[in-house]
PDB file of C-alpha atoms and ligand atoms in Angstrom:
ATOM      1  CA  MET A   1       0.078  -0.026   0.027  1.00 49.00           C
ATOM      2  CA  ASP A   2       1.468   3.302  -0.797  1.00 52.00           C
ATOM      3  CA  MET A   3       1.303   5.611   2.064  1.00 61.00           C
ATOM      4  CA  THR A   4       3.453   8.306   3.230  1.00 68.00           C
ATOM      5  CA  MET A   5       2.916   8.823   6.883  1.00 66.00           C
ATOM      6  CA  VAL A   6       5.240  11.303   8.635  1.00 68.00           C
ATOM      7  CA  ASN A   7       3.695  12.055  11.819  1.00 57.00           C
ATOM      8  CA  VAL A   8       4.661  10.469  15.358  1.00 62.00           C
ATOM      9  CA  ASN A   9       1.233  10.878  16.806  1.00 85.00           C
ATOM     10  CA  PRO A  10       0.248   7.471  17.426  1.00 86.00           C
ATOM     11  CA  ASP A  11      -3.666   8.357  17.391  1.00 91.00           C
ATOM     12  CA  LEU A  12      -3.178  10.298  13.972  1.00 93.00           C
ATOM     13  CA  GLN A  13      -0.788   7.338  13.008  1.00 92.00           C
ATOM     14  CA  ALA A  14      -3.405   4.655  13.812  1.00 93.00           C
ATOM     15  CA  LEU A  15      -6.564   6.500  12.281  1.00 94.00           C
ATOM     16  CA  LEU A  16      -4.526   7.309   8.821  1.00 94.00           C
ATOM     17  CA  GLU A  17      -3.908   3.572   8.571  1.00 93.00           C
ATOM     18  CA  GLN A  18      -7.473   2.819   8.740  1.00 93.00           C
ATOM     19  CA  THR A  19      -8.646   4.996   6.277  1.00 92.00           C
ATOM     20  CA  ALA A  20      -5.801   4.472   4.054  1.00 92.00           C
ATOM     21  CA  ALA A  21      -6.808   0.639   4.303  1.00 91.00           C
ATOM     22  CA  LEU A  22     -10.400   1.645   3.326  1.00 87.00           C
ATOM     23  CA  HIS A  23      -9.212   3.008   0.149  1.00 86.00           C
ATOM     24  CA  LYS A  24      -5.841   1.206  -0.246  1.00 87.00           C
ATOM     25  CA  HIS A  25      -3.980   4.432  -0.650  1.00 90.00           C
ATOM     26  CA  LEU A  26      -3.753   7.524   1.661  1.00 94.00           C
ATOM     27  CA  CYS A  27      -4.352  10.896  -0.176  1.00 95.00           C
ATOM     28  CA  PRO A  28      -4.495  14.602   1.374  1.00 96.00           C
ATOM     29  CA  ARG A  29      -8.265  14.695   1.509  1.00 97.00           C
ATOM     30  CA  GLN A  30      -8.407  11.456   3.772  1.00 97.00           C
ATOM     31  CA  VAL A  31      -5.444  13.309   6.326  1.00 97.00           C
ATOM     32  CA  LEU A  32      -7.862  16.521   6.347  1.00 98.00           C
ATOM     33  CA  GLY A  33     -10.998  14.601   7.284  1.00 98.00           C
ATOM     34  CA  VAL A  34      -8.939  12.363  10.227  1.00 97.00           C
ATOM     35  CA  ARG A  35      -7.145  15.812  11.261  1.00 97.00           C
ATOM     36  CA  MET A  36     -10.708  17.356  11.239  1.00 98.00           C
ATOM     37  CA  GLY A  37     -12.565  14.764  13.437  1.00 98.00           C
ATOM     38  CA  MET A  38      -9.778  14.941  15.871  1.00 97.00           C
ATOM     39  CA  PHE A  39      -9.549  18.390  16.461  1.00 98.00           C
ATOM     40  CA  ALA A  40     -13.397  18.388  16.869  1.00 98.00           C
ATOM     41  CA  ALA A  41     -12.799  15.941  19.449  1.00 97.00           C
ATOM     42  CA  GLU A  42     -10.317  17.932  21.418  1.00 96.00           C
ATOM     43  CA  MET A  43     -12.608  21.323  20.758  1.00 97.00           C
ATOM     44  CA  PHE A  44     -15.498  19.725  22.384  1.00 97.00           C
ATOM     45  CA  PRO A  45     -14.001  18.036  24.054  1.00 96.00           C
ATOM     46  CA  ILE A  46     -15.420  14.603  23.530  1.00 95.00           C
ATOM     47  CA  GLU A  47     -13.807  11.118  23.216  1.00 95.00           C
ATOM     48  CA  LEU A  48     -13.830   9.988  19.721  1.00 95.00           C
ATOM     49  CA  PRO A  49     -14.063   7.759  17.682  1.00 95.00           C
ATOM     50  CA  GLN A  50     -17.586   7.339  19.542  1.00 96.00           C
ATOM     51  CA  ASN A  51     -19.331   3.657  19.660  1.00 93.00           C
ATOM     52  CA  GLY A  52     -22.526   5.471  20.189  1.00 94.00           C
ATOM     53  CA  LYS A  53     -24.404   8.299  18.607  1.00 94.00           C
ATOM     54  CA  ARG A  54     -23.544  11.499  20.526  1.00 96.00           C
ATOM     55  CA  LEU A  55     -21.804  13.320  17.950  1.00 97.00           C
ATOM     56  CA  LEU A  56     -23.271  13.678  14.842  1.00 97.00           C
ATOM     57  CA  ALA A  57     -21.468  14.807  11.685  1.00 98.00           C
ATOM     58  CA  PHE A  58     -22.795  16.978   8.666  1.00 97.00           C
ATOM     59  CA  VAL A  59     -19.801  16.527   5.885  1.00 98.00           C
ATOM     60  CA  GLU A  60     -20.190  19.124   2.950  1.00 97.00           C
ATOM     61  CA  THR A  61     -18.300  16.756   0.328  1.00 97.00           C
ATOM     62  CA  ASP A  62     -18.181  12.958  -0.124  1.00 96.00           C
ATOM     63  CA  GLY A  63     -15.253  11.071  -1.322  1.00 95.00           C
ATOM     64  CA  CYS A  64     -12.143  10.411   0.607  1.00 95.00           C
ATOM     65  CA  PHE A  65     -12.520  13.334   2.967  1.00 97.00           C
ATOM     66  CA  ALA A  66     -15.442  11.888   4.298  1.00 97.00           C
ATOM     67  CA  ASP A  67     -14.275   8.572   4.975  1.00 96.00           C
ATOM     68  CA  GLY A  68     -11.220  10.351   7.004  1.00 97.00           C
ATOM     69  CA  VAL A  69     -13.839  12.330   9.036  1.00 98.00           C
ATOM     70  CA  SER A  70     -16.026   8.809   9.704  1.00 97.00           C
ATOM     71  CA  VAL A  71     -12.942   6.863  10.892  1.00 97.00           C
ATOM     72  CA  ALA A  72     -11.479   9.560  13.289  1.00 97.00           C
ATOM     73  CA  THR A  73     -15.092  10.349  14.658  1.00 98.00           C
ATOM     74  CA  GLY A  74     -17.061   7.128  14.505  1.00 97.00           C
ATOM     75  CA  CYS A  75     -20.107   8.852  12.620  1.00 98.00           C
ATOM     76  CA  SER A  76     -20.825   6.986  10.179  1.00 96.00           C
ATOM     77  CA  MET A  77     -24.136   6.811   7.168  1.00 94.00           C
ATOM     78  CA  GLY A  78     -24.662   3.073   8.959  1.00 92.00           C
ATOM     79  CA  HIS A  79     -24.922   4.336  12.178  1.00 94.00           C
ATOM     80  CA  ARG A  80     -26.918   7.204  11.061  1.00 93.00           C
ATOM     81  CA  THR A  81     -24.202   9.712  12.713  1.00 96.00           C
ATOM     82  CA  MET A  82     -23.330  11.016   9.664  1.00 97.00           C
ATOM     83  CA  ARG A  83     -25.203  13.105   6.924  1.00 96.00           C
ATOM     84  CA  LEU A  84     -24.024  14.565   3.547  1.00 96.00           C
ATOM     85  CA  VAL A  85     -24.919  18.114   2.700  1.00 95.00           C
ATOM     86  CA  ASP A  86     -23.241  18.425  -0.723  1.00 95.00           C
ATOM     87  CA  TYR A  87     -21.967  21.655  -1.198  1.00 96.00           C
ATOM     88  CA  GLY A  88     -18.957  20.253  -2.714  1.00 97.00           C
ATOM     89  CA  LYS A  89     -16.952  21.783   0.121  1.00 97.00           C
ATOM     90  CA  VAL A  90     -14.075  20.262   2.398  1.00 98.00           C
ATOM     91  CA  ALA A  91     -16.019  21.390   5.269  1.00 98.00           C
ATOM     92  CA  ALA A  92     -17.652  19.656   8.222  1.00 98.00           C
ATOM     93  CA  THR A  93     -20.111  20.500  11.077  1.00 98.00           C
ATOM     94  CA  PHE A  94     -20.196  18.306  14.262  1.00 98.00           C
ATOM     95  CA  VAL A  95     -23.090  18.508  16.710  1.00 97.00           C
ATOM     96  CA  ASP A  96     -22.937  17.323  20.093  1.00 96.00           C
ATOM     97  CA  THR A  97     -26.402  16.056  20.620  1.00 94.00           C
ATOM     98  CA  ASN A  98     -26.140  16.384  24.434  1.00 93.00           C
ATOM     99  CA  THR A  99     -25.777  19.691  24.437  1.00 94.00           C
ATOM    100  CA  GLY A 100     -26.853  21.183  20.854  1.00 93.00           C
ATOM    101  CA  ARG A 101     -23.267  22.905  20.533  1.00 96.00           C
ATOM    102  CA  ALA A 102     -22.154  22.815  16.883  1.00 97.00           C
ATOM    103  CA  LEU A 103     -18.764  23.699  15.545  1.00 98.00           C
ATOM    104  CA  ARG A 104     -17.922  23.957  11.934  1.00 98.00           C
ATOM    105  CA  PHE A 105     -14.407  23.245  10.592  1.00 98.00           C
ATOM    106  CA  VAL A 106     -13.132  24.284   7.504  1.00 98.00           C
ATOM    107  CA  PRO A 107      -9.172  24.471   6.135  1.00 97.00           C
ATOM    108  CA  CYS A 108      -7.716  27.882   5.712  1.00 97.00           C
ATOM    109  CA  PRO A 109      -8.201  29.244   2.571  1.00 95.00           C
ATOM    110  CA  ASP A 110      -4.570  29.009   2.057  1.00 95.00           C
ATOM    111  CA  ALA A 111      -4.036  25.434   3.645  1.00 95.00           C
ATOM    112  CA  ARG A 112      -2.349  24.346   0.089  1.00 93.00           C
ATOM    113  CA  MET A 113       0.084  27.090   0.042  1.00 92.00           C
ATOM    114  CA  ARG A 114       1.190  26.635   3.615  1.00 92.00           C
ATOM    115  CA  ALA A 115       1.692  22.993   2.904  1.00 93.00           C
ATOM    116  CA  ALA A 116       3.923  23.703  -0.125  1.00 91.00           C
ATOM    117  CA  ALA A 117       5.935  25.704   2.320  1.00 90.00           C
ATOM    118  CA  PHE A 118       6.139  23.171   5.001  1.00 86.00           C
ATOM    119  CA  ALA A 119       6.793  20.233   3.549  1.00 86.00           C
ATOM    120  CA  SER A 120       9.245  21.902   0.878  1.00 84.00           C
ATOM    121  CA  GLU A 121      11.342  18.815   0.563  1.00 88.00           C
ATOM    122  CA  ALA A 122       8.406  16.918  -1.265  1.00 87.00           C
ATOM    123  CA  VAL A 123       8.676  15.990  -4.862  1.00 89.00           C
ATOM    124  CA  THR A 124       4.817  17.259  -6.016  1.00 93.00           C
ATOM    125  CA  ARG A 125       2.659  19.372  -4.524  1.00 92.00           C
ATOM    126  CA  TRP A 126       0.111  16.781  -3.778  1.00 94.00           C
ATOM    127  CA  ARG A 127       2.657  14.706  -1.805  1.00 94.00           C
ATOM    128  CA  ALA A 128       3.595  18.021  -0.180  1.00 94.00           C
ATOM    129  CA  GLN A 129       0.273  18.208   0.954  1.00 95.00           C
ATOM    130  CA  LEU A 130      -0.326  14.543   2.085  1.00 95.00           C
ATOM    131  CA  GLU A 131       2.747  15.438   4.428  1.00 94.00           C
ATOM    132  CA  ALA A 132       2.302  18.797   5.532  1.00 95.00           C
ATOM    133  CA  TYR A 133      -1.402  17.831   6.384  1.00 96.00           C
ATOM    134  CA  GLN A 134      -0.207  15.623   8.779  1.00 95.00           C
ATOM    135  CA  ARG A 135       1.880  18.004  10.525  1.00 94.00           C
ATOM    136  CA  ILE A 136       0.421  21.757  10.485  1.00 95.00           C
ATOM    137  CA  PRO A 137      -0.866  22.583  13.862  1.00 95.00           C
ATOM    138  CA  ASN A 138      -4.477  22.606  14.077  1.00 96.00           C
ATOM    139  CA  GLU A 139      -5.066  26.198  14.207  1.00 95.00           C
ATOM    140  CA  GLU A 140      -3.099  26.761  11.396  1.00 95.00           C
ATOM    141  CA  LEU A 141      -4.578  24.087   9.383  1.00 97.00           C
ATOM    142  CA  PHE A 142      -8.336  24.730   9.902  1.00 98.00           C
ATOM    143  CA  ILE A 143     -10.811  27.204  10.509  1.00 98.00           C
ATOM    144  CA  GLN A 144     -13.313  26.566  13.295  1.00 97.00           C
ATOM    145  CA  ARG A 145     -16.743  28.221  14.445  1.00 98.00           C
ATOM    146  CA  GLU A 146     -19.371  28.084  17.056  1.00 98.00           C
ATOM    147  CA  VAL A 147     -22.314  27.631  14.699  1.00 97.00           C
ATOM    148  CA  THR A 148     -26.012  27.155  15.343  1.00 96.00           C
ATOM    149  CA  LEU A 149     -27.652  24.711  13.161  1.00 93.00           C
ATOM    150  CA  THR A 150     -30.759  25.835  11.327  1.00 92.00           C
ATOM    151  CA  LEU A 151     -32.403  22.440  11.070  1.00 86.00           C
ATOM    152  CA  ASP A 152     -34.305  21.061  13.811  1.00 85.00           C
ATOM    153  CA  LEU A 153     -32.211  18.066  15.160  1.00 85.00           C
ATOM    154  CA  GLY A 154     -35.127  16.064  16.391  1.00 83.00           C
ATOM    155  CA  ALA A 155     -36.526  16.161  12.874  1.00 82.00           C
ATOM    156  CA  ILE A 156     -32.844  14.996  11.158  1.00 83.00           C
ATOM    157  CA  VAL A 157     -32.685  12.160  13.475  1.00 80.00           C
ATOM    158  CA  GLY A 158     -36.331  11.574  13.332  1.00 77.00           C
ATOM    159  CA  LYS A 159     -37.990   8.619  15.281  1.00 79.00           C
ATOM    160  CA  PRO A 160     -35.557   5.850  14.314  1.00 77.00           C
ATOM    161  CA  GLY A 161     -37.688   2.432  13.488  1.00 81.00           C
ATOM    162  CA  THR A 162     -40.752   4.430  12.638  1.00 90.00           C
ATOM    163  CA  ARG A 163     -42.141   3.434   9.356  1.00 94.00           C
ATOM    164  CA  THR A 164     -45.340   4.389   6.992  1.00 96.00           C
ATOM    165  CA  THR A 165     -46.480   3.831   3.483  1.00 97.00           C
ATOM    166  CA  CYS A 166     -46.652   6.440   0.724  1.00 97.00           C
ATOM    167  CA  PHE A 167     -50.350   6.468  -0.457  1.00 97.00           C
ATOM    168  CA  ALA A 168     -49.293   7.417  -3.845  1.00 96.00           C
ATOM    169  CA  CYS A 169     -46.196   4.796  -4.722  1.00 96.00           C
ATOM    170  CA  GLY A 170     -46.842   2.320  -1.667  1.00 97.00           C
ATOM    171  CA  GLU A 171     -43.311   2.495  -1.013  1.00 98.00           C
ATOM    172  CA  GLU A 172     -42.177   2.148   2.626  1.00 97.00           C
ATOM    173  CA  VAL A 173     -40.868   5.492   4.139  1.00 96.00           C
ATOM    174  CA  LEU A 174     -38.378   5.322   7.345  1.00 94.00           C
ATOM    175  CA  ASN A 175     -37.550   7.610  10.120  1.00 91.00           C
ATOM    176  CA  GLN A 176     -40.323  10.060   9.370  1.00 91.00           C
ATOM    177  CA  ARG A 177     -39.173  11.193   6.056  1.00 93.00           C
ATOM    178  CA  GLU A 178     -42.488  11.279   4.789  1.00 94.00           C
ATOM    179  CA  VAL A 179     -44.458  14.452   4.068  1.00 94.00           C
ATOM    180  CA  VAL A 180     -48.257  14.777   4.691  1.00 95.00           C
ATOM    181  CA  GLU A 181     -50.756  15.525   1.605  1.00 93.00           C
ATOM    182  CA  ASN A 182     -54.508  15.701   2.316  1.00 92.00           C
ATOM    183  CA  GLY A 183     -53.937  13.895   5.643  1.00 95.00           C
ATOM    184  CA  GLN A 184     -52.056  11.176   3.897  1.00 96.00           C
ATOM    185  CA  PRO A 185     -48.328  10.285   4.173  1.00 97.00           C
ATOM    186  CA  MET A 186     -46.390  10.689   0.976  1.00 97.00           C
ATOM    187  CA  CYS A 187     -42.681  10.061   0.092  1.00 97.00           C
ATOM    188  CA  ARG A 188     -40.665  12.985  -1.082  1.00 95.00           C
ATOM    189  CA  SER A 189     -39.909  11.793  -4.619  1.00 96.00           C
ATOM    190  CA  CYS A 190     -43.902  11.749  -4.779  1.00 96.00           C
ATOM    191  CA  ALA A 191     -44.354  14.994  -3.337  1.00 95.00           C
ATOM    192  CA  GLY A 192     -42.245  16.401  -6.125  1.00 94.00           C
ATOM    193  CA  GLU A 193     -38.988  16.494  -4.597  1.00 92.00           C
ATOM    194  CA  GLY A 194     -37.643  13.495  -6.513  1.00 92.00           C
ATOM    195  CA  TYR A 195     -34.230  12.988  -8.277  1.00 94.00           C
ATOM    196  CA  TRP A 196     -35.295  10.439 -10.870  1.00 93.00           C
ATOM    197  CA  SER A 197     -38.108  10.071 -13.146  1.00 90.00           C
ATOM    198  CA  LEU A 198     -39.518   7.015 -15.047  1.00 89.00           C
ATOM    199  CA  ARG A 199     -37.990   6.393 -18.513  1.00 93.00           C
ATOM    200  CA  GLU A 200     -40.714   6.913 -21.205  1.00 88.00           C
TER     201      GLU A 200
HETATM  202 ZN1   ZN B   1      -8.488   9.523  -1.707  1.00 91.49          ZN
HETATM  203 ZN1   ZN B   2     -44.424   7.535  -3.096  1.00 91.49          ZN
END
């Protein structure tokens, strides 16, 4: 497996090994995801990676970055503790569901430039990022802000285990994701929020 690990922090090392194993490679975005998750653990503070569902992660892009966040935090789609809000941004907001406190993290706009300076011996910019993102201190790598969720947490999580049937298409809808039309439950797709249509 091709992975360049330069950090002496054993926690980071172990998490990078896990995320690299998922991908058969290690890339700068995985490193950013892992570092972001570790930084969040420090800022709340909360013990991560979690086994339970206390922390909820909103990732703003999918791909390698999201897997890095997942490995570092224990948040995952499978546990319903990770949500994709696809803005195409390497950014994430973490919510402590015990307190409602929310922190959003994004790399500093000049993170790439800093990486080039930090690992100037690296042969390519990609490799400089891969190495530097493991070593640049949190405060120089990320911007971190307290935020307020504009979404209702209860509605996001829904009532796990609930299910109903869409009266239009007859398909099952889990976790209170239905809308109500004329007093009847309807799936979002039938309600006009669909992402597909049948081929003619
Ligand atoms: Zn990758
Ligand atoms: Zn339907």
